[in-house]
Amino acid sequence: MLSALSIRNVVLIEALDLDFGAGLSVLTGETGAGKSILLDSLGLALGARADSGLVRNGEAQASVTATFDPPPADHRAAMLLADNGIDMEPGEPLLIRRTVKADGGSRAFVNDSACSAALLRELGGCLVEIHGQHDDRGLLNARGHRALLDAYGRCDAGAVGAAYGAWRKAASALAEARETVDMAARDRDYLAHAVDELTRFGAQPGEEATLAEERASMQKGARLTDDLSAIADCLTGSDGGLAQLRQAARRLDRIAAEDERLAAVLEALDRAVVEAGEAEDRLAEVAEALSFDPARLDDIETRLFDLRGLARKHQVQPDDLADLCADMAARLTAIEGGEEHIAALEADVAQKAAAYRAAAQALSSERQLAAGKLDAAVAAELAPLKLDAARFRTVVAPLDEGQWTGQGMDRVEFEISTNPGAPFAPLTKIASGGELSRFILALKVALAEQGGADTLIFDEIDRGVGGAVASAIGERLSRLARSNQILVVTHSPQVAARGAGHLLIAKSSDGTVTRTGVHALDEGERREEIARMLSGAEITAEARAQAERLLERV
């Protein structure tokens, strides 16, 4: 709810601070007093086009601050602020401020956080609806008609939304599967050849390292073979060093008793025989370990060359060839079994599409019933508002399949015909300013609390009417004010008398400077203002008595 409006240096308004209460507030004043300036100021705060012509003559800039009661967390305005990272302190009011410079340019702030004019317009549409002959928001925006009808008829689109989501998910899975199969099918021959080649080769993870290690060992053996053989020849055989040592030891053993010193020589020679024997055994072991088969070495080098060549061909590491083969085999299998998989997905899509259509058609039927009830409710409001020749209808028409959404398959739009035999058309196409405001009022009364902003402003809704029609307008505004905050600019005493609050807009001049001011009227002042509205410039006793009767009647 709008609780306050602060205006600085806007055209004829030098400084103005207004407080607003709940229910119906009326704004009155003589023609030219500046009522439009007040609405233009509020419109500026709500995101309207910033015109430097609004800046008061001689001032650098104009500013408008609108204060709103804190919206609840589930309110559209609160969710919009949260989506845009603007914090709302619990219990604190929502402040919207807009400044316009005399040389052009404007700035917008929400709770002292800078924001774009586009965000301000969207936020303003959540908080306030201004209904006048040039307004193109609120009920005049056909994009919101479907939600209003659903709220009025309590048409729940939840099942349709769930069915739509399941259908689109299944359709996405089908499209993805088709794309996968189509891409794979283009590579069928290549995949078949590659899988065959990789399968026959049979590369294993870690094989490259194993082969390289074995090849290095065999190459080392090839280099050392001659030396090891020559060393073995020196040690072994009948003429080898070890045989000579043993022969010397046997001969020394026969003569060692001849001289005690020979015993020490024999001991040393025996040790040499033992050490030489161990060296012979170790040398045999090394020769065995380093032995190689030239054919095996050739096979290893060929396998290693082919392994690395295959990896380069497929642009992977040798250890990844096995995984590549498995992946290509899976793609090939997807091609071969793709038709069955796609057929199953197509059946799933068809089933979910049918479920969506069934839910959407049921919702369409509910909307058709709700539309009939809404049409009857609006029709009941037209005659008292001097629109008895007009007709109203809610169009619920099918959309093309490409336009179906989680909200169903219907287009909903409010249309009117202002004269018998005249074709139906959207509200803004055929209604004059006064008629348009009364149509909107009839719709708002019929819709009651179903959707829309919390604050509604009607600009001269009573233009061109009086008497019983003006009374009917006042009664309906009062009824609407039970659930919404209503501000109405009026020239009708019957409407003004219905207000819970009354603001008088007046223009004053000191001979050099003209200013527009707003004054909240007490009960006595209200009687005088309504009497003025009844009689004109000269307030008569009869006008005062009539004003008294109007106030007592409400």
Coordinates of C-alpha atoms in Angstrom, one line a residue:
M1 CA 0.0 0.0 0.0
L2 CA 1.2 3.5 -0.8
S3 CA 1.7 5.3 2.5
A4 CA 3.5 8.5 1.6
L5 CA 4.5 10.6 -1.4
S6 CA 7.2 13.3 -1.3
I7 CA 7.6 15.7 -4.3
R8 CA 10.3 18.3 -4.8
N9 CA 10.4 20.8 -7.6
V10 CA 8.1 19.2 -10.1
V11 CA 6.5 21.8 -12.4
L12 CA 4.3 23.9 -10.0
I13 CA 5.0 21.8 -6.9
E14 CA 7.8 23.3 -4.9
A15 CA 7.7 20.9 -1.9
L16 CA 4.9 18.5 -1.0
D17 CA 4.6 15.7 1.5
L18 CA 1.5 13.6 1.5
D19 CA 0.3 10.7 3.6
F20 CA -2.2 8.1 2.4
G21 CA -4.3 5.7 4.3
A22 CA -6.2 2.5 3.5
G23 CA -9.5 2.5 1.8
L24 CA -10.8 5.1 -0.6
S25 CA -9.0 8.5 -0.9
V26 CA -10.4 11.2 -3.2
L27 CA -8.5 14.1 -4.8
T28 CA -10.5 17.1 -5.9
G29 CA -9.8 20.6 -7.1
E30 CA -10.7 23.0 -9.8
T31 CA -9.7 22.4 -13.3
G32 CA -6.0 23.4 -13.8
A33 CA -5.2 23.1 -10.2
G34 CA -2.5 20.5 -10.8
K35 CA -4.1 17.1 -10.3
S36 CA -2.3 15.8 -13.4
I37 CA 1.0 17.0 -11.9
L38 CA 0.4 14.9 -8.9
L39 CA -0.2 11.8 -11.0
D40 CA 2.7 12.6 -13.2
S41 CA 4.9 12.8 -10.2
L42 CA 3.8 9.4 -8.9
G43 CA 4.1 7.9 -12.4
L44 CA 7.7 9.2 -12.5
A45 CA 8.5 7.3 -9.3
L46 CA 6.9 4.2 -10.8
G47 CA 9.2 4.2 -13.8
A48 CA 7.4 6.5 -16.3
R49 CA 9.5 8.3 -18.9
A50 CA 11.7 10.9 -17.3
D51 CA 11.0 14.3 -19.0
S52 CA 13.2 17.2 -18.1
G53 CA 10.2 19.4 -18.6
L54 CA 8.9 18.2 -15.2
V55 CA 11.7 20.1 -13.4
R56 CA 10.4 23.3 -11.8
N57 CA 11.6 26.4 -13.6
G58 CA 15.0 27.6 -12.1
E59 CA 15.7 24.4 -10.3
A60 CA 18.6 21.9 -11.1
Q61 CA 16.5 18.8 -10.6
A62 CA 13.2 17.3 -9.5
S63 CA 12.7 14.4 -7.2
V64 CA 9.9 12.1 -6.1
T65 CA 9.9 9.6 -3.3
A66 CA 7.1 7.0 -2.9
T67 CA 6.9 5.1 0.3
F68 CA 5.1 1.7 0.5
D69 CA 4.3 -0.6 3.3
P70 CA 6.7 -3.5 3.4
P71 CA 5.3 -6.2 1.0
P72 CA 5.1 -9.8 2.4
A73 CA 7.7 -12.3 1.3
D74 CA 5.4 -14.0 -1.2
H75 CA 4.3 -10.7 -2.9
R76 CA 5.4 -10.2 -6.5
A77 CA 7.3 -7.0 -5.5
A78 CA 9.3 -8.7 -2.8
M79 CA 10.2 -11.6 -5.1
L80 CA 11.3 -9.1 -7.8
L81 CA 13.5 -7.3 -5.4
A82 CA 15.1 -10.5 -4.2
D83 CA 15.7 -11.6 -7.8
N84 CA 17.6 -8.3 -8.4
G85 CA 19.6 -8.5 -5.2
I86 CA 17.9 -5.6 -3.4
D87 CA 17.5 -6.2 0.3
M88 CA 14.4 -5.6 2.4
E89 CA 14.9 -5.2 6.1
P90 CA 12.0 -6.9 8.0
G91 CA 9.3 -4.4 8.9
E92 CA 11.0 -1.5 7.1
P93 CA 9.1 0.4 4.4
L94 CA 9.8 0.1 0.7
L95 CA 11.3 3.4 -0.6
I96 CA 11.3 4.2 -4.3
R97 CA 13.1 7.5 -5.4
R98 CA 13.5 9.0 -8.8
T99 CA 15.4 12.2 -9.7
V100 CA 15.3 14.1 -13.0
K101 CA 17.9 16.8 -14.0
A102 CA 16.9 19.9 -15.8
D103 CA 19.5 19.3 -18.4
G104 CA 18.3 15.7 -19.0
G105 CA 19.1 12.4 -17.4
S106 CA 17.5 10.6 -14.5
R107 CA 18.4 8.2 -11.7
A108 CA 16.3 5.6 -9.9
F109 CA 16.8 4.1 -6.4
V110 CA 15.0 1.4 -4.5
N111 CA 15.9 1.4 -0.7
D112 CA 18.8 3.6 -1.7
S113 CA 20.1 1.0 -4.1
A114 CA 20.5 2.3 -7.7
C115 CA 18.4 0.5 -10.2
S116 CA 17.3 0.7 -13.9
A117 CA 14.2 2.5 -15.1
A118 CA 13.1 -0.9 -16.5
L119 CA 13.2 -2.5 -13.1
L120 CA 11.4 0.5 -11.6
R121 CA 8.6 0.1 -14.2
E122 CA 8.3 -3.6 -13.4
L123 CA 8.3 -3.0 -9.7
G124 CA 5.8 -0.1 -10.1
G125 CA 3.4 -2.4 -12.0
C126 CA 3.5 -4.8 -9.0
L127 CA 2.6 -2.1 -6.6
V128 CA 0.3 0.4 -8.3
E129 CA -2.2 0.4 -11.2
I130 CA -3.0 3.8 -12.6
H131 CA -6.1 3.7 -14.8
G132 CA -6.8 6.5 -17.2
Q133 CA -7.4 7.0 -20.9
H134 CA -3.7 6.8 -21.7
D135 CA -2.8 3.9 -19.4
D136 CA -1.6 0.7 -21.0
R137 CA -0.9 -1.4 -17.9
G138 CA -3.0 -3.5 -15.5
L139 CA -6.2 -4.8 -16.9
L140 CA -5.4 -3.3 -20.3
N141 CA -2.5 -5.6 -20.8
A142 CA -3.8 -8.8 -22.4
R143 CA -0.8 -10.7 -21.2
G144 CA -2.2 -10.7 -17.7
H145 CA -5.8 -11.6 -18.6
R146 CA -5.2 -15.4 -18.4
A147 CA -3.9 -15.2 -14.8
L148 CA -6.8 -13.0 -13.8
L149 CA -9.3 -15.4 -15.2
D150 CA -7.6 -18.3 -13.5
A151 CA -7.6 -16.5 -10.2
Y152 CA -11.3 -15.5 -10.6
G153 CA -12.4 -19.1 -11.5
R154 CA -9.9 -20.8 -9.2
C155 CA -8.5 -22.6 -12.2
D156 CA -5.4 -24.5 -11.0
A157 CA -2.8 -24.8 -13.7
G158 CA -0.5 -26.9 -11.5
A159 CA -1.3 -30.3 -13.1
V160 CA -0.9 -28.7 -16.5
G161 CA 2.5 -27.3 -15.6
A162 CA 3.7 -30.7 -14.3
A163 CA 2.4 -32.5 -17.4
Y164 CA 4.1 -29.9 -19.6
G165 CA 7.4 -30.2 -17.8
A166 CA 7.3 -34.0 -18.2
W167 CA 6.4 -33.7 -21.8
R168 CA 9.2 -31.2 -22.6
K169 CA 11.7 -33.3 -20.7
A170 CA 10.8 -36.4 -22.7
A171 CA 10.9 -34.4 -25.9
S172 CA 14.4 -33.2 -25.1
A173 CA 15.6 -36.8 -24.4
L174 CA 14.2 -37.9 -27.7
A175 CA 15.8 -35.0 -29.6
E176 CA 19.2 -35.7 -27.9
A177 CA 18.9 -39.4 -28.7
R178 CA 18.1 -38.6 -32.4
E179 CA 21.1 -36.2 -32.6
T180 CA 23.4 -38.8 -31.1
V181 CA 22.2 -41.6 -33.5
D182 CA 22.4 -39.2 -36.5
M183 CA 25.9 -38.1 -35.6
A184 CA 27.0 -41.7 -35.0
A185 CA 25.3 -43.0 -38.2
R186 CA 27.4 -40.6 -40.3
D187 CA 30.5 -42.3 -38.8
R188 CA 29.2 -45.9 -39.1
D189 CA 31.8 -47.2 -41.5
Y190 CA 34.7 -45.4 -39.7
L191 CA 33.6 -46.8 -36.4
A192 CA 33.2 -50.3 -37.7
H193 CA 36.7 -50.2 -39.1
A194 CA 38.2 -48.6 -36.1
V195 CA 36.6 -51.0 -33.6
D196 CA 37.7 -54.0 -35.7
E197 CA 41.3 -52.7 -35.9
L198 CA 41.5 -51.9 -32.2
T199 CA 39.8 -55.1 -31.1
R200 CA 42.2 -57.2 -33.2
F201 CA 45.2 -55.3 -31.9
G202 CA 44.0 -55.7 -28.3
A203 CA 46.0 -53.0 -26.7
Q204 CA 46.1 -53.1 -22.9
P205 CA 46.6 -50.4 -20.3
G206 CA 50.3 -50.3 -19.2
E207 CA 51.4 -52.4 -22.2
E208 CA 53.7 -49.7 -23.6
A209 CA 55.7 -49.5 -20.4
T210 CA 56.1 -53.3 -20.1
L211 CA 57.3 -53.7 -23.7
A212 CA 59.7 -50.8 -23.4
E213 CA 61.2 -52.2 -20.2
E214 CA 61.6 -55.7 -21.8
R215 CA 63.2 -54.2 -24.9
A216 CA 65.7 -52.2 -22.9
S217 CA 66.7 -55.3 -21.0
M218 CA 67.3 -57.3 -24.1
Q219 CA 69.2 -54.5 -25.8
K220 CA 71.5 -54.3 -22.7
G221 CA 72.1 -58.1 -22.9
A222 CA 73.0 -57.8 -26.6
R223 CA 75.6 -55.2 -25.8
L224 CA 77.2 -57.3 -22.9
T225 CA 77.1 -60.8 -24.5
D226 CA 80.6 -60.9 -26.0
D227 CA 82.3 -59.5 -22.8
L228 CA 80.5 -62.0 -20.6
S229 CA 81.4 -64.9 -22.9
A230 CA 85.1 -63.9 -22.9
I231 CA 85.1 -63.6 -19.1
A232 CA 83.5 -67.0 -18.8
D233 CA 86.1 -68.5 -21.1
C234 CA 88.9 -67.1 -18.8
L235 CA 87.3 -68.7 -15.8
T236 CA 85.9 -72.0 -17.0
G237 CA 87.1 -74.9 -19.1
S238 CA 90.2 -77.1 -18.8
D239 CA 92.5 -74.2 -19.5
G240 CA 90.5 -71.6 -17.5
G241 CA 91.8 -69.8 -14.5
L242 CA 89.6 -71.7 -12.1
A243 CA 90.9 -75.1 -13.4
Q244 CA 94.5 -73.8 -13.1
L245 CA 93.9 -72.7 -9.5
R246 CA 92.4 -76.1 -8.6
Q247 CA 95.4 -77.9 -10.2
A248 CA 97.8 -75.8 -8.3
A249 CA 96.0 -76.4 -5.1
R250 CA 96.1 -80.2 -5.5
R251 CA 99.8 -80.1 -6.3
L252 CA 100.5 -77.8 -3.3
D253 CA 98.5 -80.1 -1.1
R254 CA 100.9 -83.0 -1.8
I255 CA 104.0 -81.0 -0.8
A256 CA 102.6 -78.8 1.9
A257 CA 104.0 -81.1 4.7
E258 CA 107.6 -80.5 3.5
D259 CA 107.6 -76.9 4.8
E260 CA 105.2 -75.5 7.4
R261 CA 105.1 -72.2 5.5
L262 CA 103.4 -73.9 2.6
A263 CA 100.3 -74.6 4.7
A264 CA 99.6 -70.8 4.7
V265 CA 100.1 -70.7 1.0
L266 CA 97.6 -73.6 0.6
E267 CA 95.0 -71.9 2.8
A268 CA 95.2 -68.8 0.6
L269 CA 95.0 -70.8 -2.6
D270 CA 91.9 -72.7 -1.2
R271 CA 90.2 -69.4 -0.5
A272 CA 91.0 -68.2 -4.1
V273 CA 89.4 -71.4 -5.5
V274 CA 86.2 -70.8 -3.4
E275 CA 86.0 -67.1 -4.5
A276 CA 86.6 -68.0 -8.1
G277 CA 83.9 -70.6 -8.0
E278 CA 81.4 -68.1 -6.6
A279 CA 82.4 -65.6 -9.3
E280 CA 81.8 -68.3 -11.9
D281 CA 78.3 -69.0 -10.5
R282 CA 77.4 -65.3 -10.4
L283 CA 78.6 -64.7 -13.9
A284 CA 76.4 -67.6 -15.1
E285 CA 73.4 -66.1 -13.4
V286 CA 73.9 -62.7 -14.9
A287 CA 74.5 -64.2 -18.4
E288 CA 71.3 -66.2 -18.0
A289 CA 69.4 -63.0 -17.0
L290 CA 70.7 -61.0 -19.8
S291 CA 70.3 -63.6 -22.4
F292 CA 67.8 -62.7 -25.3
D293 CA 66.1 -64.1 -28.2
P294 CA 66.7 -61.9 -31.3
A295 CA 63.3 -63.0 -32.7
R296 CA 61.5 -62.0 -29.5
L297 CA 63.3 -58.6 -29.5
D298 CA 62.2 -58.1 -33.1
D299 CA 58.6 -58.9 -32.1
I300 CA 58.7 -56.5 -29.2
E301 CA 60.0 -53.7 -31.3
T302 CA 57.4 -54.3 -33.9
R303 CA 54.5 -54.4 -31.3
L304 CA 55.8 -51.2 -29.6
F305 CA 56.0 -49.4 -33.0
D306 CA 52.5 -50.5 -34.0
L307 CA 51.1 -49.6 -30.5
R308 CA 52.5 -46.0 -30.6
G309 CA 51.5 -45.6 -34.3
L310 CA 47.9 -46.6 -33.5
A311 CA 47.8 -44.1 -30.6
R312 CA 49.0 -41.3 -32.8
K313 CA 46.4 -42.2 -35.4
H314 CA 43.6 -41.8 -32.9
Q315 CA 45.2 -38.9 -31.1
V316 CA 45.3 -40.6 -27.7
Q317 CA 47.9 -42.0 -25.3
P318 CA 48.7 -45.7 -25.8
D319 CA 47.2 -46.6 -22.5
D320 CA 43.9 -45.0 -23.6
L321 CA 43.4 -47.2 -26.6
A322 CA 41.4 -49.9 -24.7
D323 CA 39.0 -47.2 -23.4
L324 CA 38.7 -45.7 -26.9
C325 CA 37.8 -49.1 -28.4
A326 CA 35.1 -49.5 -25.7
D327 CA 33.7 -46.1 -26.4
M328 CA 33.6 -46.6 -30.2
A329 CA 32.0 -50.0 -29.7
A330 CA 29.3 -48.4 -27.5
R331 CA 28.6 -45.8 -30.2
L332 CA 28.5 -48.5 -32.8
T333 CA 26.0 -50.4 -30.7
A334 CA 24.0 -47.2 -30.2
I335 CA 23.7 -47.0 -34.0
E336 CA 22.6 -50.7 -34.3
G337 CA 20.2 -50.5 -31.4
G338 CA 19.3 -46.8 -31.9
E339 CA 16.0 -47.4 -33.7
E340 CA 14.6 -49.4 -30.9
H341 CA 15.7 -46.9 -28.3
I342 CA 14.2 -44.0 -30.4
A343 CA 11.0 -45.9 -30.9
A344 CA 10.7 -46.3 -27.1
L345 CA 11.4 -42.6 -26.6
E346 CA 8.8 -41.6 -29.2
A347 CA 6.2 -43.6 -27.5
D348 CA 7.1 -41.9 -24.2
V349 CA 6.8 -38.5 -25.8
A350 CA 3.4 -39.4 -27.3
Q351 CA 2.1 -40.6 -24.0
K352 CA 3.3 -37.5 -22.1
A353 CA 2.0 -35.2 -24.8
A354 CA -1.4 -36.9 -24.6
A355 CA -1.3 -36.4 -20.8
Y356 CA -0.6 -32.7 -21.2
R357 CA -3.4 -32.3 -23.8
A358 CA -5.8 -34.0 -21.5
A359 CA -4.8 -31.8 -18.5
A360 CA -4.8 -28.6 -20.7
Q361 CA -8.2 -29.4 -22.2
A362 CA -9.6 -29.9 -18.7
L363 CA -8.1 -26.5 -17.8
S364 CA -9.6 -25.0 -20.9
S365 CA -13.0 -26.3 -19.9
E366 CA -12.6 -24.7 -16.5
R367 CA -11.6 -21.4 -18.1
Q368 CA -14.6 -21.5 -20.4
L369 CA -16.9 -21.9 -17.4
A370 CA -15.1 -19.1 -15.5
A371 CA -15.3 -16.9 -18.5
G372 CA -19.1 -17.2 -18.6
K373 CA -19.4 -16.4 -15.0
L374 CA -17.0 -13.4 -15.3
D375 CA -18.9 -12.1 -18.3
A376 CA -22.2 -12.2 -16.3
A377 CA -20.6 -10.5 -13.4
V378 CA -19.2 -7.7 -15.5
A379 CA -22.5 -7.3 -17.4
A380 CA -24.3 -6.8 -14.1
E381 CA -22.0 -3.8 -13.4
L382 CA -22.3 -2.1 -16.8
A383 CA -25.8 -0.7 -16.7
P384 CA -25.5 1.2 -13.4
L385 CA -22.3 2.7 -14.9
K386 CA -24.2 4.0 -18.0
L387 CA -22.7 1.3 -20.2
D388 CA -25.9 -0.5 -20.7
A389 CA -25.5 -0.6 -24.5
A390 CA -22.1 -2.2 -24.1
R391 CA -21.2 -5.9 -24.0
F392 CA -18.2 -7.6 -22.5
R393 CA -16.8 -11.0 -23.2
T394 CA -13.8 -13.1 -22.2
V395 CA -12.3 -14.8 -25.2
V396 CA -10.7 -18.2 -24.4
A397 CA -9.2 -19.2 -27.8
P398 CA -6.7 -22.1 -28.6
L399 CA -3.1 -21.3 -29.3
D400 CA -1.0 -22.8 -31.9
E401 CA 1.0 -25.8 -30.6
G402 CA 4.2 -23.9 -30.7
Q403 CA 2.8 -21.4 -28.2
W404 CA 1.6 -24.0 -25.6
T405 CA 3.2 -23.5 -22.2
G406 CA 2.9 -24.8 -18.6
Q407 CA -0.1 -22.5 -18.3
G408 CA -2.1 -24.4 -21.0
M409 CA -3.0 -24.0 -24.6
D410 CA -5.3 -21.0 -24.3
R411 CA -5.2 -17.4 -25.2
V412 CA -7.3 -15.3 -22.9
E413 CA -8.3 -11.7 -23.7
F414 CA -11.0 -9.3 -22.4
E415 CA -13.0 -7.6 -25.2
I416 CA -15.9 -5.2 -25.4
S417 CA -18.5 -3.9 -27.9
T418 CA -19.7 -0.4 -27.0
N419 CA -22.8 -0.4 -29.3
P420 CA -25.4 -2.9 -30.4
G421 CA -24.2 -4.7 -33.5
A422 CA -20.6 -3.3 -33.2
P423 CA -17.8 -5.9 -33.4
F424 CA -15.9 -6.9 -30.3
A425 CA -12.4 -5.5 -29.9
P426 CA -9.8 -5.1 -27.1
L427 CA -10.6 -2.5 -24.5
T428 CA -8.2 0.1 -25.6
K429 CA -9.3 0.0 -29.3
I430 CA -12.8 1.2 -29.0
A431 CA -13.4 2.8 -25.6
S432 CA -13.1 6.5 -24.9
G433 CA -11.3 7.8 -21.8
G434 CA -14.4 7.9 -19.6
E435 CA -15.8 4.6 -20.9
L436 CA -12.5 2.9 -20.5
S437 CA -12.2 3.9 -16.8
R438 CA -15.7 2.7 -16.1
F439 CA -15.1 -0.6 -17.9
I440 CA -12.0 -1.1 -15.8
L441 CA -14.0 -0.3 -12.7
A442 CA -16.6 -2.8 -13.6
L443 CA -13.9 -5.4 -14.2
K444 CA -12.2 -4.6 -11.0
V445 CA -15.4 -4.9 -9.0
A446 CA -16.2 -8.3 -10.7
L447 CA -12.7 -9.6 -10.2
A448 CA -12.7 -8.3 -6.6
E449 CA -9.5 -9.6 -4.9
Q450 CA -8.3 -11.7 -7.8
G451 CA -4.9 -10.5 -8.6
G452 CA -3.5 -7.0 -9.6
A453 CA -1.7 -4.4 -7.6
D454 CA -2.7 -3.4 -4.0
T455 CA -3.1 0.3 -4.9
L456 CA -5.4 1.4 -7.7
I457 CA -5.6 4.9 -9.0
F458 CA -8.5 6.1 -11.2
D459 CA -8.0 9.4 -13.0
E460 CA -11.4 11.2 -13.6
I461 CA -13.3 8.0 -13.9
D462 CA -16.5 10.0 -13.6
R463 CA -15.8 12.3 -16.5
G464 CA -19.0 13.2 -18.5
V465 CA -21.4 11.5 -16.1
G466 CA -23.4 12.6 -13.0
G467 CA -26.3 11.9 -10.8
A468 CA -27.2 8.2 -10.5
V469 CA -24.2 7.1 -12.6
A470 CA -21.8 9.1 -10.4
S471 CA -23.4 7.6 -7.3
A472 CA -23.0 4.1 -8.8
I473 CA -19.3 4.8 -9.5
G474 CA -18.8 6.0 -6.0
E475 CA -20.5 3.0 -4.5
R476 CA -18.4 0.6 -6.6
L477 CA -15.2 2.4 -5.7
S478 CA -16.1 2.2 -2.0
R479 CA -16.8 -1.5 -2.4
L480 CA -13.5 -2.1 -4.2
A481 CA -11.7 -0.1 -1.4
R482 CA -12.6 -2.9 1.1
S483 CA -9.8 -5.0 -0.4
N484 CA -7.6 -2.4 -2.1
Q485 CA -6.2 1.0 -1.5
I486 CA -8.1 3.3 -3.9
L487 CA -7.1 6.8 -5.0
V488 CA -9.4 8.6 -7.3
V489 CA -9.2 12.0 -9.0
T490 CA -12.7 13.2 -9.3
H491 CA -15.0 16.1 -10.2
S492 CA -18.1 14.3 -8.9
P493 CA -19.5 15.2 -5.5
Q494 CA -21.2 11.8 -5.3
V495 CA -17.8 10.1 -5.6
A496 CA -16.0 12.6 -3.4
A497 CA -18.5 11.9 -0.6
R498 CA -17.5 8.2 -0.5
G499 CA -13.9 8.9 0.4
A500 CA -12.4 7.8 3.7
G501 CA -9.8 10.6 3.1
H502 CA -10.1 13.8 1.1
L503 CA -7.2 15.7 -0.4
L504 CA -7.8 19.2 -2.0
I505 CA -5.4 20.2 -4.8
A506 CA -5.2 24.0 -5.2
K507 CA -3.0 26.5 -7.0
S508 CA -1.8 29.7 -5.4
S509 CA 0.2 32.7 -6.6
D510 CA 2.0 35.6 -4.9
G511 CA 2.1 37.5 -8.1
T512 CA 5.4 36.2 -9.2
V513 CA 5.5 32.5 -8.4
T514 CA 2.7 30.0 -8.9
R515 CA 2.6 27.0 -6.7
T516 CA 0.4 23.8 -6.5
G517 CA -0.4 22.6 -3.0
V518 CA -2.4 19.7 -1.5
H519 CA -4.4 20.0 1.7
A520 CA -6.0 17.1 3.7
L521 CA -9.5 18.2 4.5
D522 CA -11.2 17.7 7.9
E523 CA -15.0 17.0 8.1
G524 CA -16.0 20.7 7.9
E525 CA -13.7 21.4 5.0
R526 CA -15.0 18.3 3.2
R527 CA -18.5 19.7 3.4
E528 CA -17.4 23.0 1.9
E529 CA -15.5 21.3 -0.9
I530 CA -18.3 19.0 -1.8
A531 CA -20.7 22.0 -1.7
R532 CA -18.4 23.8 -4.1
M533 CA -18.4 20.9 -6.4
L534 CA -22.2 20.9 -6.4
S535 CA -22.8 24.7 -6.9
G536 CA -19.7 26.1 -8.5
A537 CA -17.9 29.3 -7.6
E538 CA -20.6 30.5 -5.2
I539 CA -21.4 28.1 -2.4
T540 CA -25.1 28.3 -1.5
A541 CA -26.9 27.1 1.6
E542 CA -28.7 24.6 -0.6
A543 CA -25.4 23.2 -1.8
R544 CA -24.2 22.9 1.8
A545 CA -27.4 21.0 2.7
Q546 CA -27.0 18.7 -0.3
A547 CA -23.3 18.1 0.6
E548 CA -24.5 17.2 4.2
R549 CA -27.0 14.7 2.8
L550 CA -24.4 13.1 0.5
L551 CA -22.0 12.7 3.4
E552 CA -24.7 11.3 5.7
R553 CA -25.9 8.9 3.0
V554 CA -22.5 7.1 2.9

